[in-house]
Short mmCIF file of C-alpha atoms in Angstrom, two decimals:
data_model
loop_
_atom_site.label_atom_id
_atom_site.label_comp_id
_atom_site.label_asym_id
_atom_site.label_seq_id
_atom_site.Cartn_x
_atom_site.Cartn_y
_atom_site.Cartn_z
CA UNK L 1 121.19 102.60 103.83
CA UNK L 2 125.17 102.25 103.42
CA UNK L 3 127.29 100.19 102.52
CA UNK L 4 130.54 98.19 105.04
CA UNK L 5 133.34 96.48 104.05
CA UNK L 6 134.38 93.40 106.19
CA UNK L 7 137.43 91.48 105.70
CA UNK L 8 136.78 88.06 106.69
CA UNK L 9 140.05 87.80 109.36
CA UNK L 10 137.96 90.09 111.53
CA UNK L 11 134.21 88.72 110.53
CA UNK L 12 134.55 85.77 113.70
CA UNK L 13 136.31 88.96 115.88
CA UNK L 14 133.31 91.24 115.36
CA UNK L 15 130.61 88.75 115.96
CA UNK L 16 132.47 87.35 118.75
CA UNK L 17 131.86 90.94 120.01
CA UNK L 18 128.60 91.57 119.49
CA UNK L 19 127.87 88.23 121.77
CA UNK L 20 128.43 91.00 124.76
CA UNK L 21 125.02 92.47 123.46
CA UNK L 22 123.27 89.71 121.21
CA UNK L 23 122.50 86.24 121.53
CA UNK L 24 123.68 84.50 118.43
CA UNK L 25 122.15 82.31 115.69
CA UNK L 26 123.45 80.80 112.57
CA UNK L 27 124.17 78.06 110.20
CA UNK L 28 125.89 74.92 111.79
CA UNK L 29 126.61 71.93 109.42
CA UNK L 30 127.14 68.39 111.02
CA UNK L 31 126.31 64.94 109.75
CA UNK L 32 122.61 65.16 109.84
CA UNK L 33 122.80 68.81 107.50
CA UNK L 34 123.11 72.05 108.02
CA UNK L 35 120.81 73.57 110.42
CA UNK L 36 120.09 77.20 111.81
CA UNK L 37 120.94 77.09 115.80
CA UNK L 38 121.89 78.73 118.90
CA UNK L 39 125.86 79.46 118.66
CA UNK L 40 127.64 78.42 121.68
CA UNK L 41 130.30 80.69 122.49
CA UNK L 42 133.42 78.89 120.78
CA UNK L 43 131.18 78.14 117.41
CA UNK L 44 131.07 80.32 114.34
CA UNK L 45 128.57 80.43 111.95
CA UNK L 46 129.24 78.09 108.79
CA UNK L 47 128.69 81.02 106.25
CA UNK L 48 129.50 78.60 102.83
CA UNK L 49 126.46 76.29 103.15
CA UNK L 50 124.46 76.00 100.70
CA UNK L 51 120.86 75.26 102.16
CA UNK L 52 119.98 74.21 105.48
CA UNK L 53 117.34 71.68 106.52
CA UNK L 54 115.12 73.80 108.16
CA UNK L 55 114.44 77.35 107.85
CA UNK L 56 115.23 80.17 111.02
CA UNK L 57 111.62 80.19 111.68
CA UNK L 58 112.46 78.30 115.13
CA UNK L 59 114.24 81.63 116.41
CA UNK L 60 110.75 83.33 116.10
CA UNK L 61 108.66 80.17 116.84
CA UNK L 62 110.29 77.71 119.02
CA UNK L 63 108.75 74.17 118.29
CA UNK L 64 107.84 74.02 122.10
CA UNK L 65 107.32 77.70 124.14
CA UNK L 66 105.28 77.94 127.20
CA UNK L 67 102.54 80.81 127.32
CA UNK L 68 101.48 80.28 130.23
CA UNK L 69 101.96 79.13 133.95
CA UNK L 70 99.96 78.83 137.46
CA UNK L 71 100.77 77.98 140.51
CA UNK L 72 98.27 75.36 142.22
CA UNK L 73 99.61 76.14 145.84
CA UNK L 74 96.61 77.48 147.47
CA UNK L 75 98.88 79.00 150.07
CA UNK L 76 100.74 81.23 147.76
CA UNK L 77 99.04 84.62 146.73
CA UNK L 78 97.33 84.27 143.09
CA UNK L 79 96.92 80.44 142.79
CA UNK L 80 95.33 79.24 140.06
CA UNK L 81 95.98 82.00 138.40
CA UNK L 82 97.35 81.63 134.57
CA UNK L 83 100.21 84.41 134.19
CA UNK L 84 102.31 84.97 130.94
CA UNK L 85 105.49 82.85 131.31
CA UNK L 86 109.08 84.68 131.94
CA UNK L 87 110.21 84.13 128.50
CA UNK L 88 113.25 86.06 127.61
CA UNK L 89 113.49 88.68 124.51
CA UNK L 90 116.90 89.92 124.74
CA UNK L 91 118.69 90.94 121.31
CA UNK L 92 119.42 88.34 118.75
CA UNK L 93 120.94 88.23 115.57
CA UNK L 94 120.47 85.82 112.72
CA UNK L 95 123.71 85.36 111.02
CA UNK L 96 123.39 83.91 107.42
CA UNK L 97 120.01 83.60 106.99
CA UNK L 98 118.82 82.86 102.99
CA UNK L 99 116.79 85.76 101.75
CA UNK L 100 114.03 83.41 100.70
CA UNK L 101 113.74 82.76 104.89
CA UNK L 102 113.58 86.52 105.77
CA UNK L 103 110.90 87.26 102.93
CA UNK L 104 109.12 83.84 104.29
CA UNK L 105 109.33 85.88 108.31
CA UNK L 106 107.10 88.66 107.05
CA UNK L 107 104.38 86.27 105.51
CA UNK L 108 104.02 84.41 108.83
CA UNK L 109 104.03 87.96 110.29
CA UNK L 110 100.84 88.70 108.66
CA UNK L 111 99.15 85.92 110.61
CA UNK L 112 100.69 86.36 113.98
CA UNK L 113 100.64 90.63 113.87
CA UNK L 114 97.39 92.02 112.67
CA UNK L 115 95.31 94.59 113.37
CA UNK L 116 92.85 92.49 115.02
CA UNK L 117 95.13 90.75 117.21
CA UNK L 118 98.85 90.46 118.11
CA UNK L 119 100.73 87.18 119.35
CA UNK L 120 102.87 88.90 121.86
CA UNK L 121 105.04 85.61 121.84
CA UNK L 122 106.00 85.79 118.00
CA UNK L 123 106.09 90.06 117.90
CA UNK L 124 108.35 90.19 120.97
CA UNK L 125 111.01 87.70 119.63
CA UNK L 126 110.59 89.67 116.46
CA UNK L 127 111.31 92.63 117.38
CA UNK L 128 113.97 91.58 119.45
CA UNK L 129 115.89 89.73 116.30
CA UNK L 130 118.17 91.52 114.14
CA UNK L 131 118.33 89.24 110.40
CA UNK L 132 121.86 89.40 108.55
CA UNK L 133 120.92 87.65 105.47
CA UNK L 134 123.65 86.11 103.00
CA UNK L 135 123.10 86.70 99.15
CA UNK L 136 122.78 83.17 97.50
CA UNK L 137 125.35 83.23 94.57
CA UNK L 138 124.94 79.51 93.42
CA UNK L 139 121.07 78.76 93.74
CA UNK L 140 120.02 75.40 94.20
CA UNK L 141 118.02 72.85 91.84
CA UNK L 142 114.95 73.19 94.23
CA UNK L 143 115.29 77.17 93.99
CA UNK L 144 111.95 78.71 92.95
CA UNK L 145 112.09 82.09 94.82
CA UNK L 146 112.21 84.06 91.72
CA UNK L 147 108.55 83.19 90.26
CA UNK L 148 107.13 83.91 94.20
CA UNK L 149 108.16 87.66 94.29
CA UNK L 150 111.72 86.44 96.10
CA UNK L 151 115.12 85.90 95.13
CA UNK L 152 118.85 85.41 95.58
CA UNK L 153 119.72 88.34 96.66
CA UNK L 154 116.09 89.71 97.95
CA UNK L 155 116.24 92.19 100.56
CA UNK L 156 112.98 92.30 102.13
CA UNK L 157 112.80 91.09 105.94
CA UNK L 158 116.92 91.77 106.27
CA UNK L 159 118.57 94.38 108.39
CA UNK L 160 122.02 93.38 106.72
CA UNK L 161 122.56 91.73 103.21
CA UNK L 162 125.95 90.22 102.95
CA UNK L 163 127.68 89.45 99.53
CA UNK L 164 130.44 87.09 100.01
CA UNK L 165 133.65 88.47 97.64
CA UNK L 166 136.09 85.78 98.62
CA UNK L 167 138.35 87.29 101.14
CA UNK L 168 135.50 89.87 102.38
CA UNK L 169 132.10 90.63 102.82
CA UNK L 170 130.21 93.57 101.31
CA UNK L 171 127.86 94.83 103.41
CA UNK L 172 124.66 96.62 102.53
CA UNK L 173 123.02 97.84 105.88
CA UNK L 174 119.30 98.50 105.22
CA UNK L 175 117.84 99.32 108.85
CA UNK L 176 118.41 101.13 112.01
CA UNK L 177 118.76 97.37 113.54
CA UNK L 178 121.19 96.54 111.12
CA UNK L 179 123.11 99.46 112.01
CA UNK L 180 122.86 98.60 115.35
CA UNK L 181 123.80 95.18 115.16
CA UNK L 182 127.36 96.48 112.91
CA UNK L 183 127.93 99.04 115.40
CA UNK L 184 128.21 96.50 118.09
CA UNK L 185 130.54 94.39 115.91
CA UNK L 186 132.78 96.82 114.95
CA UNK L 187 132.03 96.58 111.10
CA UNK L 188 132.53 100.41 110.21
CA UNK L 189 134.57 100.22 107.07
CA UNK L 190 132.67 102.18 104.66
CA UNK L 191 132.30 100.92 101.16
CA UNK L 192 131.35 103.24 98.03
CA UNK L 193 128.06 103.60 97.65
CA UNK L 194 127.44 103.85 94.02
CA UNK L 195 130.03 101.03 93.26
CA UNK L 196 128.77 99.15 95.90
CA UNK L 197 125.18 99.08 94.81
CA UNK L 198 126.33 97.65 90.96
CA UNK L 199 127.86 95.02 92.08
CA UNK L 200 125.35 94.00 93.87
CA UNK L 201 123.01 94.37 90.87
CA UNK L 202 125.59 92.18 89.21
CA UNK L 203 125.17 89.27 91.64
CA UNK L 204 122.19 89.60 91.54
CA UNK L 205 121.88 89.39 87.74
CA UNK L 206 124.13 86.67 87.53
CA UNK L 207 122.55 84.39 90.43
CA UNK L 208 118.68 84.60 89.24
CA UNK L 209 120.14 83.23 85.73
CA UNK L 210 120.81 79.78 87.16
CA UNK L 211 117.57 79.64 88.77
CA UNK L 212 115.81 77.80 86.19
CA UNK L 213 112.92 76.38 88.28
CA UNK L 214 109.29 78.19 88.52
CA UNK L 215 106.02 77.90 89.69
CA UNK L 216 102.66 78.98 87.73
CA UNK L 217 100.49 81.19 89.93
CA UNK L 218 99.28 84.00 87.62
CA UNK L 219 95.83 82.76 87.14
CA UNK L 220 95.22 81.78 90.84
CA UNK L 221 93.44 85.06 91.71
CA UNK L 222 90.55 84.88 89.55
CA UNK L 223 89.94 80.76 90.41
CA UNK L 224 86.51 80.49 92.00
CA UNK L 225 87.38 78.66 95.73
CA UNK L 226 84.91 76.37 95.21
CA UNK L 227 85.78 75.46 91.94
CA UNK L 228 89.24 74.75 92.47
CA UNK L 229 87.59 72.73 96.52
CA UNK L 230 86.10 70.99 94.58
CA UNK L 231 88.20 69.97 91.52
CA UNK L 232 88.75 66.34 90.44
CA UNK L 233 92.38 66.17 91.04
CA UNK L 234 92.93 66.19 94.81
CA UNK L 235 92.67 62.27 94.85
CA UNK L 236 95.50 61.51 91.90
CA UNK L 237 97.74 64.36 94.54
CA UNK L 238 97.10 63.32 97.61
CA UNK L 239 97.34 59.51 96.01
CA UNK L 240 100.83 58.86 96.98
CA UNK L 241 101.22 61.44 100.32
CA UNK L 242 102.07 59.40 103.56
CA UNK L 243 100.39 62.18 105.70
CA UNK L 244 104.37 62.29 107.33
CA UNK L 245 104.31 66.20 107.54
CA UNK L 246 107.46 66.24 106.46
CA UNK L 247 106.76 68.81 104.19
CA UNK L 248 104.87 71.67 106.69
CA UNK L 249 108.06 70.87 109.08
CA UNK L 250 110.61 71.90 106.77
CA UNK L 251 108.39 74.81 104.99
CA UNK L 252 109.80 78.36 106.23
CA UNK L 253 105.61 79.73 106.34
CA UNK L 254 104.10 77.33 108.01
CA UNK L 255 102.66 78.29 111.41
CA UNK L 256 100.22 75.36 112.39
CA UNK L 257 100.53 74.68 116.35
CA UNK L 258 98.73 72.84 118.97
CA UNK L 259 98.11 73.99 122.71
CA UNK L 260 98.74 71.14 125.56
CA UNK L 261 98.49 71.50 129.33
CA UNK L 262 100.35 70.06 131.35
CA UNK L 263 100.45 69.87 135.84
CA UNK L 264 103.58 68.85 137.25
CA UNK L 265 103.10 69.02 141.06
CA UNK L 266 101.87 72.18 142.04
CA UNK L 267 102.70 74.09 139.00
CA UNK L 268 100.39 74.39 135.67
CA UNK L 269 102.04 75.34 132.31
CA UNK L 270 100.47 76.31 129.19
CA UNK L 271 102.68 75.49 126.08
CA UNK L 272 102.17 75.45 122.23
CA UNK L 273 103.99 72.71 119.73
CA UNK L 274 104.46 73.09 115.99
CA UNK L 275 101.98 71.23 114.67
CA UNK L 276 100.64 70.00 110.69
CA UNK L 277 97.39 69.93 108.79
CA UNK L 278 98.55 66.89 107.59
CA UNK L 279 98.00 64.71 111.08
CA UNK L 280 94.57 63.43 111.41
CA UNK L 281 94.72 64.73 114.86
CA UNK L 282 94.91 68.00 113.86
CA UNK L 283 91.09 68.79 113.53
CA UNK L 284 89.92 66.36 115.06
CA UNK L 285 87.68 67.69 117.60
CA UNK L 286 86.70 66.51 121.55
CA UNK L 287 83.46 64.84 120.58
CA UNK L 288 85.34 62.56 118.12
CA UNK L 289 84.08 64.47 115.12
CA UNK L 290 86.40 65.10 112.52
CA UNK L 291 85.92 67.32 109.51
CA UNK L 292 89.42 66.29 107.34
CA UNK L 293 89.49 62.99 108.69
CA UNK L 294 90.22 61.78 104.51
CA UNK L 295 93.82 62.48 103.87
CA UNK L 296 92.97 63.63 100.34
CA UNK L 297 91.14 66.58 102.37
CA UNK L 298 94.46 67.56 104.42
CA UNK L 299 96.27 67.62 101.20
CA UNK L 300 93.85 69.92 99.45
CA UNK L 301 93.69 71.46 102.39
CA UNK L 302 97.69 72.18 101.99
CA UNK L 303 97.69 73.19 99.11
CA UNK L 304 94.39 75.27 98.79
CA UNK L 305 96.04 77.26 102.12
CA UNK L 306 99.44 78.01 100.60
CA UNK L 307 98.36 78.83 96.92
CA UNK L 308 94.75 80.04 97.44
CA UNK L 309 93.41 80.92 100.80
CA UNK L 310 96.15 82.99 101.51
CA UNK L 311 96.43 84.43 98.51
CA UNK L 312 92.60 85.86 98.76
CA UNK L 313 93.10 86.64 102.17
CA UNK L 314 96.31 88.68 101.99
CA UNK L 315 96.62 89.54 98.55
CA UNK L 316 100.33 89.53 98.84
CA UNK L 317 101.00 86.73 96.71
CA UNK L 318 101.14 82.74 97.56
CA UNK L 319 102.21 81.50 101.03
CA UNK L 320 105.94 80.28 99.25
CA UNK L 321 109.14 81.88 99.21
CA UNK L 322 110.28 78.96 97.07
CA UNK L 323 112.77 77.57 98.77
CA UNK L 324 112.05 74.18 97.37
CA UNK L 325 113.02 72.36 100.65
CA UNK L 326 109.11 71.00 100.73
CA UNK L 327 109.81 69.35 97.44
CA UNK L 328 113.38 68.10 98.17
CA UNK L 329 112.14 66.50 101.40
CA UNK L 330 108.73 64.90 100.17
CA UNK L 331 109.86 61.07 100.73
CA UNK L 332 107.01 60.33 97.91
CA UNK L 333 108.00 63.40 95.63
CA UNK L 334 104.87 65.12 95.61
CA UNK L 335 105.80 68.89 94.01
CA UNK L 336 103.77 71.90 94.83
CA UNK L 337 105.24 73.55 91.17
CA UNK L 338 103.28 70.47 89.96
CA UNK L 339 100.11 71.33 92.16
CA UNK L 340 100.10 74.84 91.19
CA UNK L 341 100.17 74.09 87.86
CA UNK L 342 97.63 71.89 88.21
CA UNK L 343 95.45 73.97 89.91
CA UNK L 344 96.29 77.57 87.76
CA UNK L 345 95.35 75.58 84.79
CA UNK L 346 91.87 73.95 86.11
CA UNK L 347 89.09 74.95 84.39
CA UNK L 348 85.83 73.80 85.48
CA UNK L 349 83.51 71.78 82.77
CA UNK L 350 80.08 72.40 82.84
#
């Protein structure tokens, strides 16, 4: 770990640079939001926004990626034969990403890299992504990341965290890949370490005392499942929910995706779409059977993943970074703080 100075004159310079090496995402504000995108060549990342719309989980997990194709040409050698597509893993870099999104990266990478099995999609473009997180010095209303394990200035996930100092960045470079990625910008002004380090502790300090929203999850653990499945509340919840999905689009860990084929011609493809638990479609099965077909079960079923099933499974706290974009977004301001309370409170009656 070390720490780089970078004056903010040279900041589009360097990253400009590093395009020669890495293929560049970032924060890019327009009249729909910000959002985190591809950079074209003459954009720079819009490092003052505040919160984007959607999470950097895209750059890992495109909302359409083909797996697979086949060529149905009999005349060509291996027809019919389903071959990973050419998908390209070339070095990225994340510019700006919120340290709630990084921490959120390695909770969906305990679903998609396990000992058991590996998603070779999701690993490869994760391994191939270098994240230089911003430090968030003015947290949002929504901002619950403190009460999940997360923060303002969290480094887990990050190669780089940036602190933004007005007319520089402080950079604290916290992996060989971060290294990497400031190498090929140029960044090489060394900071003071010990200095350095206290005023991050400072912003940090200073930023998790505006966050003044939580979430109660202490007493989740020791719930019986099947208490809390089968609890009385899940109709007043799931009451006013639209089943829009709304909120699993916008949430940094969700992961839900549906496979499609599809046979243009003589060529087959293979590709997977993000996909919600809150569609009735969504487990609804080829004989017409489905077993959530009641949208108060994909609600519990929501809510019982993020705050419960995961949190047995894993034991690495709830599936939230607390963001709060789930609860900004909800068009019928459904809360999860107000779920989890709901649910770490439950007691069963006999």
């Amino acid at each position: 770990m070390k720490f780089i100075t970078i004056d903010k004159k040279d900041w589009t310079q360097g990253i400009d640079k590093s395009r020669k090496t890495y293929q560049l995402f970032g924060p890019v504000t327009d009249e729909n939001g910000c959002k985190i995108k591809e950079l074209d060549t003459d954009v720079a990342p819009d490092m003052d926004y505040h919160e984007s719309v959607m999470s950097a989980k895209s750059v890992l997990f495109p909302q359409t990626e083909t797996l697979l194709t086949a060529n149905l040409d009999e005349s060509v050698e291996d027809h019919h034969v389903m071959k990973r597509a050419e998908n390209t893993y070339t070095p990225r870099a994340i510019l700006g990403i919120r340290p709630y999104d990084a921490k959120a990266i390695l909770l969906v990478k305990l679903n998609f890299d396990t000992d058991d099995y590996r998603d070779p999609y999701w690993c490869d473009a994760y391994e191939a992504t270098t994240l230089v997180g911003l430090g968030i010095t003015k947290p949002g209303p929504f901002d619950f990341s403190t009460s999940v394990g997360c923060g303002p200035f969290c480094e887990e996930g990050l190669d780089i965290l940036l602190a933004d100092l007005d007319d520089h960045y402080l950079a604290k470079v916290l992996t060989p890949k971060g290294e990497a990625y400031a190498v090929a910008c140029g960044f090489d002004v060394a900071a003071d370490d010990k200095e350095s380090q206290a005023l991050f502790d400072i912003l940090q300090l200073e930023a998790e005392k505006n966050i003044t929203s939580s979430i109660e999850t202490d007493k989740l653990k020791g719930k019986n499942l099947l208490d809390l499945h089968e609890a009385p509340f899940w109709d007043d919840i799931a009451f006013a929910c639209i089943n829009c999905g709304t909120c699993t689009y916008v949430c940094p860990t969700c992961w839900c995706f549906d496979i499609q084929d599809e046979v243009k011609q003589k060529q087959s493809s293979r590709f997977r779409n993000w996909d919600t638990c809150m569609s009735p479609l969504f487990t609804r099965h080829a004989t017409g059977h489905n077993p959530r077909g009641e949208k108060v079960q994909r609600v519990r079923q929501r809510f019982m993943h993020k705050l419960k099933y995961f949190l047995d499974k894993y034991d690495q706290g709830i599936m939230c970074v607390g963001c709060g974009r789930c609860v900004k977004s909800c068009p019928v301001n459904i809360d999860i703080r107000q779920v989890a309370h709901t649910m770490n409170t439950f007691e069963k009656k006999d």
